[in-house]
Short mmCIF file of C-alpha atoms and ligand atoms in Angstrom, two decimals:
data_model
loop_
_atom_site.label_atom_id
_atom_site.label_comp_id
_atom_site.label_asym_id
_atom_site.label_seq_id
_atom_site.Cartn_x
_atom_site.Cartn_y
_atom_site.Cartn_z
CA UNK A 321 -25.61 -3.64 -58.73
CA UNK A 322 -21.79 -3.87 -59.28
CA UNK A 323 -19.63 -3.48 -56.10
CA UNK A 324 -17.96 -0.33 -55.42
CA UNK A 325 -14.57 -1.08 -56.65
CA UNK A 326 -12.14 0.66 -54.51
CA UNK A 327 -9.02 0.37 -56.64
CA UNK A 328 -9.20 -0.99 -59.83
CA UNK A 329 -5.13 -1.36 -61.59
CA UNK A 330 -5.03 -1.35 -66.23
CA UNK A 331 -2.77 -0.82 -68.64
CA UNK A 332 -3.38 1.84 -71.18
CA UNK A 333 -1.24 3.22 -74.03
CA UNK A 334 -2.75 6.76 -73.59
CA UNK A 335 -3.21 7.85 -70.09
CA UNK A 336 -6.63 9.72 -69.67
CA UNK A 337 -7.71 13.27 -70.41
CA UNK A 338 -9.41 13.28 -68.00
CA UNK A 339 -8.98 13.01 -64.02
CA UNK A 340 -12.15 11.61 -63.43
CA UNK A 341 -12.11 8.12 -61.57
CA UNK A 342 -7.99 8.28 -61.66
CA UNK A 343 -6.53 7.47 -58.25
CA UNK A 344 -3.09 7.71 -59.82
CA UNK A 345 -1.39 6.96 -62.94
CA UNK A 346 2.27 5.28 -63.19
CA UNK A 347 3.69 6.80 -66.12
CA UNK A 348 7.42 5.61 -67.66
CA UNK A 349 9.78 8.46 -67.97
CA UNK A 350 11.55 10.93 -65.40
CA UNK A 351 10.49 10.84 -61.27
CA UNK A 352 8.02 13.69 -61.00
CA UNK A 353 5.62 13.36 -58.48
CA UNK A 354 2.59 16.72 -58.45
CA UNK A 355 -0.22 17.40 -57.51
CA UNK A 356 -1.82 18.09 -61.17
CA UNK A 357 -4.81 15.84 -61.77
CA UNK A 358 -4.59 12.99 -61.24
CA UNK A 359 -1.55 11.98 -59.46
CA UNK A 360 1.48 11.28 -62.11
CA UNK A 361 4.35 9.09 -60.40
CA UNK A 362 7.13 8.65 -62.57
CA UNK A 363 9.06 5.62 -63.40
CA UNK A 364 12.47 6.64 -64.16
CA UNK A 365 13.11 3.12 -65.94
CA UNK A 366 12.71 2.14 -69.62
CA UNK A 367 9.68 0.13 -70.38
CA UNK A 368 10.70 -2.81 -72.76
CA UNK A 369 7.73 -3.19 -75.39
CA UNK A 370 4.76 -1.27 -75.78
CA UNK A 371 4.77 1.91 -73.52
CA UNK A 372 2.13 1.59 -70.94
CA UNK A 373 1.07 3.92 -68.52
CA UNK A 374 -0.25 2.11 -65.48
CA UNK A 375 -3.71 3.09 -64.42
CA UNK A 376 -5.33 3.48 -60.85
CA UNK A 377 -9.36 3.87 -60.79
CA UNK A 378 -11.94 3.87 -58.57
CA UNK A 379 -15.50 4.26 -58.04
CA UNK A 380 -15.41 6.52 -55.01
CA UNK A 381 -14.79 9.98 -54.48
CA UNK A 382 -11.23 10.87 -55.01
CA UNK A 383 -9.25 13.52 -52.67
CA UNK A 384 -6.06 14.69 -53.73
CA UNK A 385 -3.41 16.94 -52.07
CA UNK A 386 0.19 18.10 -51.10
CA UNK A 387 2.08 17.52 -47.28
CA UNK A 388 5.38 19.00 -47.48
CA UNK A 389 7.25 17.37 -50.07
CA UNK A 390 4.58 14.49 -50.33
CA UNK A 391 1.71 14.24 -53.13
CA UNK A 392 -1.36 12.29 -52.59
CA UNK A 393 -4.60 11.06 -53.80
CA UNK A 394 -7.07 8.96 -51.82
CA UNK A 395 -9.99 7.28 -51.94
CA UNK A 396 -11.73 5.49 -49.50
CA UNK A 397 -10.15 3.43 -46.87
CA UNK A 398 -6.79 3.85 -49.62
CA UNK A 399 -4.17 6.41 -49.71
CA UNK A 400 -1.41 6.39 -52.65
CA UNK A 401 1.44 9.01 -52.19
CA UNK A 402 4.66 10.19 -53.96
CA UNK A 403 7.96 11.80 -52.92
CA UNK A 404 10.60 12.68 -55.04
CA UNK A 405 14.26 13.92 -53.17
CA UNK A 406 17.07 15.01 -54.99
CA UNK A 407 19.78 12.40 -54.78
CA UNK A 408 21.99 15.19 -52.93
CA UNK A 409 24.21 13.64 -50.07
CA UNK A 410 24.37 10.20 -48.73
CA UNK A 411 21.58 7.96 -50.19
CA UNK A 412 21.21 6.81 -46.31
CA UNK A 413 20.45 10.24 -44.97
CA UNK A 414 17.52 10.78 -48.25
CA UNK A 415 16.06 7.31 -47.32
CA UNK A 416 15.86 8.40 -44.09
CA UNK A 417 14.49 11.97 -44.58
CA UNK A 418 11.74 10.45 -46.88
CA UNK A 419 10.45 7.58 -44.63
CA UNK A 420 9.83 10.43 -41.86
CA UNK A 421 8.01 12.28 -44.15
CA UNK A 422 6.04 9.21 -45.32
CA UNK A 423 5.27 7.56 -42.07
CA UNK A 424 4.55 11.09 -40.14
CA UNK A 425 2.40 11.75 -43.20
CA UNK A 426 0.27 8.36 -43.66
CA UNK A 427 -0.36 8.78 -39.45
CA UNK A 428 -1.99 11.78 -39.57
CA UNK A 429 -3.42 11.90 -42.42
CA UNK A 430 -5.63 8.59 -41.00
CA UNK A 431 -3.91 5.97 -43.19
CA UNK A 432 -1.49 4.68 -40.75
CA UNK A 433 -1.18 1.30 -41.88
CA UNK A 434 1.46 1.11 -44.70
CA UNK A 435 0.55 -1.61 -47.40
CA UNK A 436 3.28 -1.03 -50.48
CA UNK A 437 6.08 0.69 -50.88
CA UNK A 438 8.53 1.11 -54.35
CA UNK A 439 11.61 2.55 -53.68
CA UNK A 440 13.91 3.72 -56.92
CA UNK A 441 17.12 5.29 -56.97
CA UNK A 442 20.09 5.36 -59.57
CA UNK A 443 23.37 3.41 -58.91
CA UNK A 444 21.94 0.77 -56.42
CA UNK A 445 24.91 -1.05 -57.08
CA UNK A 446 27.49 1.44 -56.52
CA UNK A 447 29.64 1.58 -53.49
CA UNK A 448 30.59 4.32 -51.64
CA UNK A 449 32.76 3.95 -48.35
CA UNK A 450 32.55 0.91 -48.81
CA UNK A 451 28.55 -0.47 -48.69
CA UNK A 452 27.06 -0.47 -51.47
CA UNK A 453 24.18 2.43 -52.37
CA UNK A 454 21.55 -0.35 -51.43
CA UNK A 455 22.82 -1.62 -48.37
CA UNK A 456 23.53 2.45 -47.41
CA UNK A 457 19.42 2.98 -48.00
CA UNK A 458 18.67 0.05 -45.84
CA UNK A 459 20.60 1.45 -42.83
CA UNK A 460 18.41 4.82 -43.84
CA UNK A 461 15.64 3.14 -44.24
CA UNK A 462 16.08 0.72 -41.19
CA UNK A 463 16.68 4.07 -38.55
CA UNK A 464 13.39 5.38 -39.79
CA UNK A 465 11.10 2.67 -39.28
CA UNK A 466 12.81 2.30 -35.79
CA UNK A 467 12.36 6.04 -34.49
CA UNK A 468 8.83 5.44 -35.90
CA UNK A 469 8.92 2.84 -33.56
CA UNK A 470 8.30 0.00 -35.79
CA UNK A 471 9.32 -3.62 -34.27
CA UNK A 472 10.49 -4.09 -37.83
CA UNK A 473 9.71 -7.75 -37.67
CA UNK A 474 6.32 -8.66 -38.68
CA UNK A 475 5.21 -5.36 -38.97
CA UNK A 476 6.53 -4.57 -42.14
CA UNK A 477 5.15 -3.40 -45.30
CA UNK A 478 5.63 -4.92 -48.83
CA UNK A 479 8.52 -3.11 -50.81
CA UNK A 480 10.85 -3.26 -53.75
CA UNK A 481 13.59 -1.56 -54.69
CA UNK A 482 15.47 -1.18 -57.39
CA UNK A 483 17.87 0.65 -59.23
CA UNK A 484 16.62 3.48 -62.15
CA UNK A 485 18.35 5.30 -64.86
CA UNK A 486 17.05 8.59 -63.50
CA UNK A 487 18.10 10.96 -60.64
CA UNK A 488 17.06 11.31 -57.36
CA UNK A 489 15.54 9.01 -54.49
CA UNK A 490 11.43 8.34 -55.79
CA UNK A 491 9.08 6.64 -53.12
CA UNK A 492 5.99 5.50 -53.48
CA UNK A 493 3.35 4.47 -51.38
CA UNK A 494 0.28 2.58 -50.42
CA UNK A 495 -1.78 2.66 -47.66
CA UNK A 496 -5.08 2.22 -45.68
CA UNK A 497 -7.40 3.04 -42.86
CA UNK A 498 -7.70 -0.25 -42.19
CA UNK A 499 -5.13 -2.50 -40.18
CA UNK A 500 -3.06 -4.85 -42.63
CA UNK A 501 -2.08 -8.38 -42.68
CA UNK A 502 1.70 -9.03 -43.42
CA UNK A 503 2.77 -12.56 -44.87
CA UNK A 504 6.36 -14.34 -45.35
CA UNK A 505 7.69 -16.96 -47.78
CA UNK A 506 8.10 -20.28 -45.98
CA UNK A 507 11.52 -21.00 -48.42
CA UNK A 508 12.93 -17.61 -47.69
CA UNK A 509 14.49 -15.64 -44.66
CA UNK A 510 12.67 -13.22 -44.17
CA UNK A 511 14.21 -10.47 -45.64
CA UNK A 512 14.39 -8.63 -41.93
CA UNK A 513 16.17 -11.39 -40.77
CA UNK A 514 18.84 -11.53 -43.56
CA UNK A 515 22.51 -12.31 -41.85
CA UNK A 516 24.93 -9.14 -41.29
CA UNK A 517 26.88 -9.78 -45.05
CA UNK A 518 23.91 -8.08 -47.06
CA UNK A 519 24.79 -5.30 -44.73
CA UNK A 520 24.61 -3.62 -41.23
CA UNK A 521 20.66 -3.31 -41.40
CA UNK A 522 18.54 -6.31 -43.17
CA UNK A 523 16.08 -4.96 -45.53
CA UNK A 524 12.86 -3.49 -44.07
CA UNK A 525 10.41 -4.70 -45.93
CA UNK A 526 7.79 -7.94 -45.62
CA UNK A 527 7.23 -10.58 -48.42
CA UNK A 528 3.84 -9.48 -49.04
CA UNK A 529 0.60 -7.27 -47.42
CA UNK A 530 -2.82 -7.94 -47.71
CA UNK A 531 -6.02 -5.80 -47.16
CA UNK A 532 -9.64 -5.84 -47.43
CA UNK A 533 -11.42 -3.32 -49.38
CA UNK A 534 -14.83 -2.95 -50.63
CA UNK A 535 -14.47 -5.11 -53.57
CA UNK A 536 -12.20 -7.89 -52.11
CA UNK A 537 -8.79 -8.45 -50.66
CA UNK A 538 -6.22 -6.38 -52.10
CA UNK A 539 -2.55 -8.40 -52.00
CA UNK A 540 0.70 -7.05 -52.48
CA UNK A 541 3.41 -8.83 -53.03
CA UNK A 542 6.94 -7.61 -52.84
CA UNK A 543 9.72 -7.80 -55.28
CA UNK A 544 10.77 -11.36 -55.92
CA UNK A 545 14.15 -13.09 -57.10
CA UNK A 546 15.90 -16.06 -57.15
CA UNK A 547 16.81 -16.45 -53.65
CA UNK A 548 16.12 -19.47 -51.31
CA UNK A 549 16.71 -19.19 -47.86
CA UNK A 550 18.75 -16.44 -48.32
CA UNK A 551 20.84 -17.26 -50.86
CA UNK A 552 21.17 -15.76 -54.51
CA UNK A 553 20.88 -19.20 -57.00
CA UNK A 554 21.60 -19.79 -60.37
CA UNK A 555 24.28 -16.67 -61.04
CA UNK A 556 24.07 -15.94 -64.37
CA UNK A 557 21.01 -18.35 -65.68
CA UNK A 558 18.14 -16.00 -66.40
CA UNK A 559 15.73 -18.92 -66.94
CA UNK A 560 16.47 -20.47 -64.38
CA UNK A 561 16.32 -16.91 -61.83
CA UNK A 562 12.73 -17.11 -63.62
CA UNK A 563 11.88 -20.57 -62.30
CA UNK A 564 13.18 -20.08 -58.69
CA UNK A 565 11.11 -16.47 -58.76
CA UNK A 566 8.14 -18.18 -59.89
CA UNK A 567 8.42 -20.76 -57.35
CA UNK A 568 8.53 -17.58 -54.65
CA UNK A 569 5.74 -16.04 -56.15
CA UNK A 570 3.16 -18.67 -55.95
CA UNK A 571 4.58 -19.19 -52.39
CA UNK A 572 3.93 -15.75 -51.44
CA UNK A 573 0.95 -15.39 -53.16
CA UNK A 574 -0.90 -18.43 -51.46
CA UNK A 575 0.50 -17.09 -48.10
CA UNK A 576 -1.57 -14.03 -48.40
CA UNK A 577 -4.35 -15.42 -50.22
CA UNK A 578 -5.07 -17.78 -47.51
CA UNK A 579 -4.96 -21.06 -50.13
CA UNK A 580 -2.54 -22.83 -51.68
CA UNK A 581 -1.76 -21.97 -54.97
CA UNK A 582 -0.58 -24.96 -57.87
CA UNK A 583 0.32 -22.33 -60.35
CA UNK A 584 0.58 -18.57 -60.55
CA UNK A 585 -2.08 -19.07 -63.21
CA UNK A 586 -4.69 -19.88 -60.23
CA UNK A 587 -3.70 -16.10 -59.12
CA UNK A 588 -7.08 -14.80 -61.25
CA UNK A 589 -6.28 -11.06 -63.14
CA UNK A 590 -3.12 -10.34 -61.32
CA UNK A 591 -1.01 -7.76 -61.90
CA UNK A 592 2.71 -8.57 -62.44
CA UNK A 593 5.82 -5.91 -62.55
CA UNK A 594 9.43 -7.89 -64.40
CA UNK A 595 12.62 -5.69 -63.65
CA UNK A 596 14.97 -7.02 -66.64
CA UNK A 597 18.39 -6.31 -65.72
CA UNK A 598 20.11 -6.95 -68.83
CA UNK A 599 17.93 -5.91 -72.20
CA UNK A 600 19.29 -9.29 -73.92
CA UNK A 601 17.78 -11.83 -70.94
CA UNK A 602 14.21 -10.27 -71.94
CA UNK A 603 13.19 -12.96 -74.72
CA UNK A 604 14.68 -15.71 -72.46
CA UNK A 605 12.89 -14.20 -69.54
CA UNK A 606 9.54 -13.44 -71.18
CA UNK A 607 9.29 -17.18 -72.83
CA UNK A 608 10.11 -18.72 -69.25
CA UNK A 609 7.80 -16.41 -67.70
CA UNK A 610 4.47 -15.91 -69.82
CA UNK A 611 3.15 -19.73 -69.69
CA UNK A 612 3.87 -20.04 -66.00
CA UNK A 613 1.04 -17.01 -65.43
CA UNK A 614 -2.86 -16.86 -66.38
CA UNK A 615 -4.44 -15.67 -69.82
CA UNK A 616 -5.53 -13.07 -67.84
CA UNK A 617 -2.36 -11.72 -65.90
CA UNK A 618 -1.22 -8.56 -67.22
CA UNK A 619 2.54 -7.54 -67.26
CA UNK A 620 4.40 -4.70 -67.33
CA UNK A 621 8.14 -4.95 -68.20
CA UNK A 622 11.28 -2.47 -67.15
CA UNK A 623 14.39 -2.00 -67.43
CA UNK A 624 16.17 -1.75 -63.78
CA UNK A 625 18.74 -2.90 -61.67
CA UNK A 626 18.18 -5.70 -58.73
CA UNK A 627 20.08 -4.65 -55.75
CA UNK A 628 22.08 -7.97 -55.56
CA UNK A 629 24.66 -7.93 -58.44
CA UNK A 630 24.15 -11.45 -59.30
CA UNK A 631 20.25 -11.17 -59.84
CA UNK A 632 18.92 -10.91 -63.35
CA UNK A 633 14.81 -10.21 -62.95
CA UNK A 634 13.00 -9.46 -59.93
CA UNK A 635 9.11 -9.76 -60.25
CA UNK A 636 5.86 -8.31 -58.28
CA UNK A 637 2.50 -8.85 -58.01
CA UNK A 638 -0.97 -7.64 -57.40
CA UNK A 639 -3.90 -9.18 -56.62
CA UNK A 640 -7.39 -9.68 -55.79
CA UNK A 641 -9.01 -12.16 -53.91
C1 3EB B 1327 15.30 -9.85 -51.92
O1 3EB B 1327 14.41 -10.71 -51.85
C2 3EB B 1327 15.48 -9.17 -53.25
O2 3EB B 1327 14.92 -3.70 -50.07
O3 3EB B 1327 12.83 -3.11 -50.38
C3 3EB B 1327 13.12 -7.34 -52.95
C4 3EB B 1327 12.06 -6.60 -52.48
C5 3EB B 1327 14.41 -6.95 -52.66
C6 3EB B 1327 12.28 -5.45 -51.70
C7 3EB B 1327 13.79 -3.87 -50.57
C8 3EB B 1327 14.64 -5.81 -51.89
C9 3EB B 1327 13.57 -5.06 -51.42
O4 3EB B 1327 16.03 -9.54 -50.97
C10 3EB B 1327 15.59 -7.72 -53.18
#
């Protein structure tokens, strides 16, 4: 007999009739987030190439439901849940008011430990009062985690975050019943350890999270650029940004996997998300990236903004070990 799989992530063209099996489905277009069967969470970012619609099964019974301004679907030991705020106000105060949510949420609803988040939001880049939108979110972002009485170092879940085309504040998340592991990149600073000039409160997020389910370890990893230590390299040079991310990646990856990785391609069926900043880097990007990753890898490519100005792609993974 087959293992149960718990989560099981394709690519379709045409998302499914019916709800049957569907965790959730990650659908390009505007941030919506209901509870209509199965869970749709929106990508408010232009996919470049075929439109796919990203597809979450599993064998087990599915439960789906609505908390306040928070949609869900779980199965299992896993939890996936949306929230979608109007991007009314200071982006700080909305990150803020939707981690509560989030974290109160995942707690009682038995899923307490936080594997994944995605954060998206328009005009990352922008400032106002002088910090930028993304450094504003972290300081949001940062206050909620602490009141939840997070250490917020080593504790952290994976994340990414980047900037849409859409409106409002989208988050996304992931998590379990059971406790998580939470792994750093040996060449990076840990992102909750940036210095003060990325802004008054470092990024909350860890390099990757890893959990065991039914069918095998599940391993996020977060959103990935071309920074060493923690330092932006190669401004400008998409192919090179690709090299430096790849580099990260397999890093990461064998962090969490427990083995050390020669090439991404050793990574078996993952799952990789490519934020393009500029539409024109994509063939440069794509021919850099493709042969560095398995046969078997399947990619889904968007159009979104990194929150560092001088960062062209930013990549994620999932995968199964
Ligand atoms: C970096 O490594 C690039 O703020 O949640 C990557 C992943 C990045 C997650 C986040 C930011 C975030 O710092 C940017």
């Amino acid at each position: 007999m087959e293992a149960v799989q718990q989560l099981e992530i394709d690519y379709t063209t045409v998302v499914p009739e019916s709800a049957d099996g569907l965790l959730a489905v990650v659908v390009p277009g505007t941030i919506e987030a209901s509870v209509t069967s199965p869970l749709r969470i929106g990508l408010a970012m232009p996919v470049l190439g075929d439109a796919h619609a990203e597809v979450w099964r599993t064998d087990l019974p599915i439960e789906r439901g609505v908390d306040g301004a928070v949609v869900w679907s779980s199965a299992g030991d896993l939890l996936v849940g949306a929230i979608a705020v109007a991007d009314a106000g200071p982006i700080a105060a909305r990150a803020d008011d939707s981690y509560r949510s989030v974290i109160s949420f995942v707690r009682r609803a038995g899923f307490p430990n936080i594997l994944r988040l995605w954060n998206q939001f328009p005009r990352i880049l922008v400032q106002n009062d002088g910090l930028e939108r993304y450094q504003a979110f972290c300081t949001g972002r940062y206050a909620a985690f602490e009141s939840a009485g997070y250490s917020l170092e080593g504790d952290l879940p994976a994340a990414s975050a980047v900037g849409t085309s859409g409106d409002g504040l989208l988050v996304t998340v992931v998590a379990s019943r059971r406790s998580a592991g939470y792994f750093e990149n040996p060449r990076q600073v840990s992102a909750f350890h940036y210095p003060r000039q990325y802004g008054p409160k470092s990024p909350s997020f860890a390099r990757a999270s890893r959990v065991e389910t039914e069918g095998g370890a599940l391993i996020f990893v977060s959103g990935t650029a071309s920074i060493v230590g923690h330092v932006s390299l190669h401004c400008g040079d998409a192919a090179a940004q690709v090299d430096e991310t790849v580099e990260n990646l397999r890093l990461v990856y064998g962090a969490a996997a427990g083995r050390e990785l020669r090439s991404l391609r050793e990574a078996a069926g993952a799952l990789y998300r490519i934020y393009v900043k500029r539409e024109e880097d994509l063939e440069t990007i794509r021919e850099r990236f493709l042969p560095r990753i398995g046969d078997d890898a399947t990619c889904l490519w968007l159009r979104g903004d990194i929150c560092r100005a001088e960062l062209l792609v930013e990549v994620e993974m999932i995968g199964r070990e």
